[in-house]
Phi, psi and omega in degrees: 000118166318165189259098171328302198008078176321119170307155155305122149105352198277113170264166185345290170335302209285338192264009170271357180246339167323270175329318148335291213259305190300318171317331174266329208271118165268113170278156156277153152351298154308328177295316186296298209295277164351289171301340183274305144342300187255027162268324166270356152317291187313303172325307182308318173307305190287336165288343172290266152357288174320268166010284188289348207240345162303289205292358183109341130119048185268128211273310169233165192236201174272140147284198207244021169242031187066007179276161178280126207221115198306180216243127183294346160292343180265328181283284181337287177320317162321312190287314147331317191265320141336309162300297187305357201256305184285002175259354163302280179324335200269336159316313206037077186246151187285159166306171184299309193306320193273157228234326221264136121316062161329097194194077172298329176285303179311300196310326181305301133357310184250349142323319192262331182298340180273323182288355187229019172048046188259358174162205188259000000 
């Protein structure tokens, strides 16, 4: 089992999606900063989330010409729930089901390297 070692300054959210992936998973260095990123993402939703749910959980608000206007906890969430999904993708970690580390450049990579008999 890999070595967890949780980033510092990490709330509730962020250190249960730490514990998802760094539990299972051995990353590089790049990989750590990216999960870590999107740990502090992940924190950010549940403050988002807290936040819209203090307030009565209101879909619109007044604008700033008095029109009714969707409520900005919600698009900030949009955005949000969108960054952690593509810093997710960037991890490429396999499905549950699946046994293999999806990573086409590495594989690609070591494809041209076996063929020209520099390695594996």
């Amino acid at each position: 089992m890999p070595k967890s070692n949780t980033p510092a300054g990490l709330e509730a959210a962020g250190c249960e999606l730490w514990d998802s992936v760094a539990g299972k998973y051995e990353l590089r260095p790049d990989e750590r900063v990216v999960l870590t990123k999107a740990c502090e993402t992940a924190d950010m939703i549940a403050v988002l989330d807290k936040a819209w749910t203090d307030l009565g959980k209101p879909f619109l608000t007044k604008g700033s010409m008095g029109q009714d206007v969707i409520h900005p906890l919600i698009g900030e969430r949009r955005t949000q729930t969108a960054a952690l999904a593509k810093l997710l993708a960037q991890l490429k970690l396999p499905d549950e089901a699946g046994g293999e580390r999806p990573n086409q450049q590495r594989d690609a990579a070591q494809s041209r390297w076996a063929q020209h008999g520099k390695g594996a």
